[in-house]
PDB file of C-alpha atoms in Angstrom:
ATOM      1  CA  ALA A   1     112.360  70.413 105.134  1.00 37.00           C
ATOM      2  CA  TRP A   2     114.239  72.717 102.084  1.00 41.00           C
ATOM      3  CA  ASN A   3     115.959  74.652 104.352  1.00 44.00           C
ATOM      4  CA  HIS A   4     117.804  72.546 105.001  1.00 45.00           C
ATOM      5  CA  HIS A   5     120.115  72.644 101.965  1.00 52.00           C
ATOM      6  CA  LEU A   6     120.992  76.533 101.609  1.00 49.00           C
ATOM      7  CA  PRO A   7     124.634  76.788 100.920  1.00 56.00           C
ATOM      8  CA  GLU A   8     125.205  79.464 103.176  1.00 57.00           C
ATOM      9  CA  GLY A   9     124.085  82.870 102.934  1.00 60.00           C
ATOM     10  CA  ALA A  10     122.134  81.861 100.113  1.00 73.00           C
ATOM     11  CA  CYS A  11     119.679  83.659 101.614  1.00 84.00           C
ATOM     12  CA  THR A  12     118.776  85.448 104.770  1.00 87.00           C
ATOM     13  CA  VAL A  13     115.546  86.803 106.274  1.00 89.00           C
ATOM     14  CA  VAL A  14     115.230  90.406 108.289  1.00 90.00           C
ATOM     15  CA  PRO A  15     112.103  91.524 110.183  1.00 91.00           C
ATOM     16  CA  PHE A  16     111.338  95.016 108.299  1.00 91.00           C
ATOM     17  CA  HIS A  17     112.139  96.467 111.746  1.00 89.00           C
ATOM     18  CA  GLU A  18     115.466  95.560 111.977  1.00 89.00           C
ATOM     19  CA  LEU A  19     116.921  97.284 108.452  1.00 87.00           C
ATOM     20  CA  SER A  20     119.867 100.175 109.507  1.00 79.00           C
ATOM     21  CA  GLY A  21     121.614 102.116 106.786  1.00 69.00           C
ATOM     22  CA  PRO A  22     124.409 100.914 105.508  1.00 66.00           C
ATOM     23  CA  THR A  23     125.749  97.580 105.478  1.00 69.00           C
ATOM     24  CA  ASP A  24     128.597  94.744 103.929  1.00 68.00           C
ATOM     25  CA  LEU A  25     126.196  93.464 102.032  1.00 69.00           C
ATOM     26  CA  GLY A  26     127.317  94.130  98.349  1.00 61.00           C
ATOM     27  CA  SER A  27     129.536  92.486  98.542  1.00 64.00           C
ATOM     28  CA  THR A  28     127.571  89.043  99.566  1.00 74.00           C
ATOM     29  CA  VAL A  29     125.884  86.676  97.402  1.00 78.00           C
ATOM     30  CA  GLY A  30     122.880  85.524  97.228  1.00 85.00           C
ATOM     31  CA  VAL A  31     119.566  86.842  98.300  1.00 91.00           C
ATOM     32  CA  THR A  32     117.646  89.102 101.837  1.00 91.00           C
ATOM     33  CA  LEU A  33     114.355  87.873 102.557  1.00 91.00           C
ATOM     34  CA  VAL A  34     113.106  91.709 103.998  1.00 93.00           C
ATOM     35  CA  VAL A  35     109.413  90.502 105.780  1.00 92.00           C
ATOM     36  CA  ASP A  36     107.154  92.798 106.993  1.00 92.00           C
ATOM     37  CA  GLU A  37     105.042  91.260 109.944  1.00 88.00           C
ATOM     38  CA  ALA A  38     104.735  88.030 108.476  1.00 90.00           C
ATOM     39  CA  VAL A  39     104.787  84.162 108.403  1.00 91.00           C
ATOM     40  CA  LEU A  40     107.783  82.607 106.030  1.00 93.00           C
ATOM     41  CA  HIS A  41     106.021  79.253 105.047  1.00 91.00           C
ATOM     42  CA  ASP A  42     107.984  76.229 104.794  1.00 89.00           C
ATOM     43  CA  GLY A  43     110.396  76.243 101.343  1.00 89.00           C
ATOM     44  CA  ALA A  44     110.102  79.925 101.262  1.00 92.00           C
ATOM     45  CA  ARG A  45     113.444  80.803 101.545  1.00 91.00           C
ATOM     46  CA  MET A  46     114.158  77.903  99.085  1.00 91.00           C
ATOM     47  CA  ALA A  47     111.761  79.188  96.690  1.00 93.00           C
ATOM     48  CA  PHE A  48     113.575  82.691  96.554  1.00 93.00           C
ATOM     49  CA  THR A  49     117.082  81.310  96.469  1.00 91.00           C
ATOM     50  CA  LEU A  50     116.454  78.859  92.433  1.00 92.00           C
ATOM     51  CA  ALA A  51     114.201  82.370  91.747  1.00 94.00           C
ATOM     52  CA  ASP A  52     118.003  84.144  92.479  1.00 92.00           C
ATOM     53  CA  GLU A  53     119.707  81.441  91.051  1.00 92.00           C
ATOM     54  CA  GLN A  54     116.729  80.865  87.873  1.00 94.00           C
ATOM     55  CA  ASN A  55     116.822  84.636  86.864  1.00 95.00           C
ATOM     56  CA  PRO A  56     120.292  86.034  87.403  1.00 93.00           C
ATOM     57  CA  GLN A  57     119.114  89.414  85.939  1.00 96.00           C
ATOM     58  CA  ALA A  58     116.417  89.616  88.598  1.00 97.00           C
ATOM     59  CA  LEU A  59     117.388  92.052  91.362  1.00 97.00           C
ATOM     60  CA  VAL A  60     113.778  91.706  93.214  1.00 97.00           C
ATOM     61  CA  PHE A  61     111.277  89.318  94.114  1.00 97.00           C
ATOM     62  CA  SER A  62     108.212  88.739  95.459  1.00 95.00           C
ATOM     63  CA  ALA A  63     105.375  85.890  95.879  1.00 94.00           C
ATOM     64  CA  ASP A  64     101.393  85.598  96.744  1.00 91.00           C
ATOM     65  CA  HIS A  65     100.843  85.688 100.676  1.00 90.00           C
ATOM     66  CA  GLU A  66      97.310  84.375 102.814  1.00 90.00           C
ATOM     67  CA  ILE A  67      95.980  86.639 104.979  1.00 88.00           C
ATOM     68  CA  LEU A  68      95.562  84.866 108.513  1.00 88.00           C
ATOM     69  CA  ASP A  69      92.134  85.304 110.391  1.00 86.00           C
ATOM     70  CA  SER A  70      92.437  86.275 114.021  1.00 84.00           C
ATOM     71  CA  ASP A  71      92.553  82.780 114.834  1.00 87.00           C
ATOM     72  CA  GLY A  72      95.406  81.259 112.722  1.00 85.00           C
ATOM     73  CA  ARG A  73      93.191  80.540 109.940  1.00 87.00           C
ATOM     74  CA  PRO A  74      93.440  81.241 106.880  1.00 87.00           C
ATOM     75  CA  VAL A  75      91.091  83.021 105.047  1.00 87.00           C
ATOM     76  CA  ALA A  76      91.669  83.996 101.919  1.00 85.00           C
ATOM     77  CA  ALA A  77      94.888  83.848  99.261  1.00 85.00           C
ATOM     78  CA  HIS A  78      96.517  87.289  98.294  1.00 82.00           C
ATOM     79  CA  LEU A  79      97.195  86.391  94.945  1.00 85.00           C
ATOM     80  CA  LYS A  80      99.361  88.760  92.905  1.00 86.00           C
ATOM     81  CA  PRO A  81      99.791  90.161  89.423  1.00 87.00           C
ATOM     82  CA  GLY A  82     103.237  90.572  88.138  1.00 87.00           C
ATOM     83  CA  TRP A  83     105.141  93.829  87.891  1.00 92.00           C
ATOM     84  CA  ASN A  84     103.336  96.790  87.421  1.00 92.00           C
ATOM     85  CA  ARG A  85     104.585 101.099  88.918  1.00 91.00           C
ATOM     86  CA  ASP A  86     101.552 101.647  88.587  1.00 90.00           C
ATOM     87  CA  LEU A  87     100.202  99.169  91.093  1.00 89.00           C
ATOM     88  CA  ALA A  88     103.040  99.755  93.414  1.00 91.00           C
ATOM     89  CA  LEU A  89     103.189 103.783  92.988  1.00 90.00           C
ATOM     90  CA  GLY A  90      99.390 103.071  95.389  1.00 88.00           C
ATOM     91  CA  SER A  91     100.653 100.888  97.962  1.00 85.00           C
ATOM     92  CA  ALA A  92     103.312  98.098  98.662  1.00 86.00           C
ATOM     93  CA  TYR A  93     100.779  95.188  96.713  1.00 86.00           C
ATOM     94  CA  PRO A  94     104.081  92.660  96.808  1.00 89.00           C
ATOM     95  CA  GLY A  95     102.335  91.679  99.749  1.00 87.00           C
ATOM     96  CA  PRO A  96     104.800  91.594 102.753  1.00 91.00           C
ATOM     97  CA  VAL A  97     107.720  89.470 101.634  1.00 94.00           C
ATOM     98  CA  LEU A  98     110.503  91.076  99.538  1.00 95.00           C
ATOM     99  CA  ALA A  99     113.497  89.019  98.423  1.00 95.00           C
ATOM    100  CA  ILE A 100     116.370  91.617  97.210  1.00 95.00           C
ATOM    101  CA  ARG A 101     119.701  90.942  95.826  1.00 94.00           C
ATOM    102  CA  ASN A 102     122.458  91.772  98.739  1.00 91.00           C
ATOM    103  CA  ARG A 103     124.163  93.421  96.519  1.00 91.00           C
ATOM    104  CA  HIS A 104     120.744  95.267  95.054  1.00 94.00           C
ATOM    105  CA  LEU A 105     120.077  96.161  99.105  1.00 93.00           C
ATOM    106  CA  ALA A 106     123.615  97.279  99.745  1.00 90.00           C
ATOM    107  CA  GLY A 107     123.167 100.051  97.832  1.00 91.00           C
ATOM    108  CA  VAL A 108     119.149 100.929  98.555  1.00 93.00           C
ATOM    109  CA  LEU A 109     120.554 101.031 101.876  1.00 92.00           C
ATOM    110  CA  GLU A 110     122.973 103.457 101.972  1.00 90.00           C
ATOM    111  CA  ASP A 111     119.992 106.136 102.182  1.00 87.00           C
ATOM    112  CA  GLY A 112     119.711 105.191 104.613  1.00 89.00           C
ATOM    113  CA  PRO A 113     117.049 103.071 106.240  1.00 91.00           C
ATOM    114  CA  PRO A 114     113.930 102.890 104.971  1.00 93.00           C
ATOM    115  CA  SER A 115     111.294 104.589 106.750  1.00 91.00           C
ATOM    116  CA  SER A 116     108.119 101.723 105.463  1.00 92.00           C
ATOM    117  CA  PHE A 117     107.611  98.578 103.469  1.00 92.00           C
ATOM    118  CA  HIS A 118     106.439 100.963 100.914  1.00 92.00           C
ATOM    119  CA  ASP A 119     109.639 103.431 101.079  1.00 94.00           C
ATOM    120  CA  LEU A 120     111.885 100.449 100.223  1.00 95.00           C
ATOM    121  CA  LEU A 121     109.640  98.639  96.927  1.00 95.00           C
ATOM    122  CA  LEU A 122     110.093 101.874  95.551  1.00 95.00           C
ATOM    123  CA  ARG A 123     113.483 102.146  96.348  1.00 96.00           C
ATOM    124  CA  ALA A 124     114.430  98.892  95.637  1.00 97.00           C
ATOM    125  CA  THR A 125     112.234  99.354  92.143  1.00 97.00           C
ATOM    126  CA  ALA A 126     113.548 102.371  91.766  1.00 96.00           C
ATOM    127  CA  GLY A 127     114.536 103.257  87.982  1.00 95.00           C
ATOM    128  CA  LEU A 128     114.854  98.671  87.526  1.00 97.00           C
ATOM    129  CA  GLU A 129     112.974  97.290  84.020  1.00 96.00           C
ATOM    130  CA  ALA A 130     110.091  94.766  84.724  1.00 94.00           C
ATOM    131  CA  ASP A 131     112.130  91.509  83.562  1.00 94.00           C
ATOM    132  CA  ARG A 132     114.803  92.923  87.370  1.00 97.00           C
ATOM    133  CA  ILE A 133     111.954  92.363  88.812  1.00 97.00           C
ATOM    134  CA  VAL A 134     109.765  88.779  89.130  1.00 96.00           C
ATOM    135  CA  HIS A 135     107.458  87.347  90.484  1.00 95.00           C
ATOM    136  CA  LEU A 136     107.039  84.490  92.869  1.00 94.00           C
ATOM    137  CA  PRO A 137     103.040  83.214  92.080  1.00 92.00           C
ATOM    138  CA  THR A 138     103.037  81.275  95.082  1.00 91.00           C
ATOM    139  CA  VAL A 139     101.526  81.086  98.154  1.00 89.00           C
ATOM    140  CA  LEU A 140     104.546  81.284 100.354  1.00 91.00           C
ATOM    141  CA  SER A 141     103.532  83.311 103.591  1.00 92.00           C
ATOM    142  CA  SER A 142     100.939  84.499 105.822  1.00 90.00           C
ATOM    143  CA  THR A 143     100.261  87.341 107.208  1.00 87.00           C
ATOM    144  CA  ALA A 144      97.274  89.210 109.402  1.00 83.00           C
ATOM    145  CA  LEU A 145      97.903  92.474 108.522  1.00 64.00           C
ATOM    146  CA  PRO A 146      95.634  93.927 106.073  1.00 64.00           C
ATOM    147  CA  ARG A 147      96.952  94.715 102.700  1.00 56.00           C
ATOM    148  CA  PRO A 148      98.122  97.653 100.393  1.00 56.00           C
ATOM    149  CA  VAL A 149      99.765  99.264 102.949  1.00 68.00           C
ATOM    150  CA  SER A 150     100.700 102.723 100.974  1.00 80.00           C
ATOM    151  CA  ASP A 151     103.248 105.983 102.873  1.00 83.00           C
ATOM    152  CA  PRO A 152     102.292 109.519 100.587  1.00 82.00           C
ATOM    153  CA  MET A 153     106.109 110.104 101.265  1.00 84.00           C
ATOM    154  CA  ALA A 154     107.054 107.851  99.995  1.00 85.00           C
ATOM    155  CA  VAL A 155     105.072 107.950  96.607  1.00 84.00           C
ATOM    156  CA  VAL A 156     106.368 111.908  96.318  1.00 83.00           C
ATOM    157  CA  ARG A 157     110.509 111.355  97.370  1.00 84.00           C
ATOM    158  CA  ALA A 158     109.846 108.150  94.136  1.00 85.00           C
ATOM    159  CA  THR A 159     107.674 110.962  91.886  1.00 86.00           C
ATOM    160  CA  GLY A 160     108.786 114.150  92.879  1.00 85.00           C
ATOM    161  CA  LEU A 161     105.782 115.059  93.183  1.00 81.00           C
ATOM    162  CA  ALA A 162     104.093 117.452  95.550  1.00 82.00           C
ATOM    163  CA  ARG A 163     102.702 116.589  98.823  1.00 82.00           C
ATOM    164  CA  GLU A 164      99.582 117.667  98.207  1.00 84.00           C
ATOM    165  CA  ALA A 165      99.328 116.108  95.054  1.00 82.00           C
ATOM    166  CA  VAL A 166      99.031 112.675  96.381  1.00 82.00           C
ATOM    167  CA  ALA A 167      96.303 111.406  98.864  1.00 79.00           C
ATOM    168  CA  VAL A 168      95.155 108.183 100.280  1.00 79.00           C
ATOM    169  CA  ASP A 169      91.946 107.185  99.221  1.00 77.00           C
ATOM    170  CA  GLU A 170      90.107 106.333 102.632  1.00 70.00           C
ATOM    171  CA  ARG A 171      88.254 102.940 101.306  1.00 69.00           C
ATOM    172  CA  SER A 172      91.470 101.416  99.974  1.00 69.00           C
ATOM    173  CA  GLY A 173      93.951 102.397 101.975  1.00 71.00           C
ATOM    174  CA  ALA A 174      96.201 103.187  98.440  1.00 74.00           C
ATOM    175  CA  CYS A 175      97.698 106.440  97.524  1.00 72.00           C
ATOM    176  CA  ARG A 176      96.458 108.203  94.446  1.00 74.00           C
TER     177      ARG A 176
END
């Protein structure tokens, strides 16, 4: 019900696989919700729009999510801490939804589409201070996919490490 009162263009939803290269987003206000194989809960767009309005310094927003079983029933909430660069290098721990301020997303996409959701996270947060990345401690989406998802090549690009220096833990799937 909250979504009916959003200003035009305040919060656009884009599936991750539809992200492409450079866009004209830089001239638009608001945020884009990039969703990776998840279902947004009612009110998620409004929650991210309000976070955008209340945190003018922030460029990237994330929120908690829940895991669904094969029948679509919630089995566990995946609650996360605030921004942690070390955790982000290991995996896309913020979850399956990122809200990115449009002008910032336009800059991220100038180098072409990200190779993975983990790559998007690392590119969108590169060089940002923690106060520019806001976590909403609310469950705003659901996914059946196990999390976290990691991309060793995204870590190599983000850190400048040699590919041989980045390993994927077989148990957790996180980069180390």
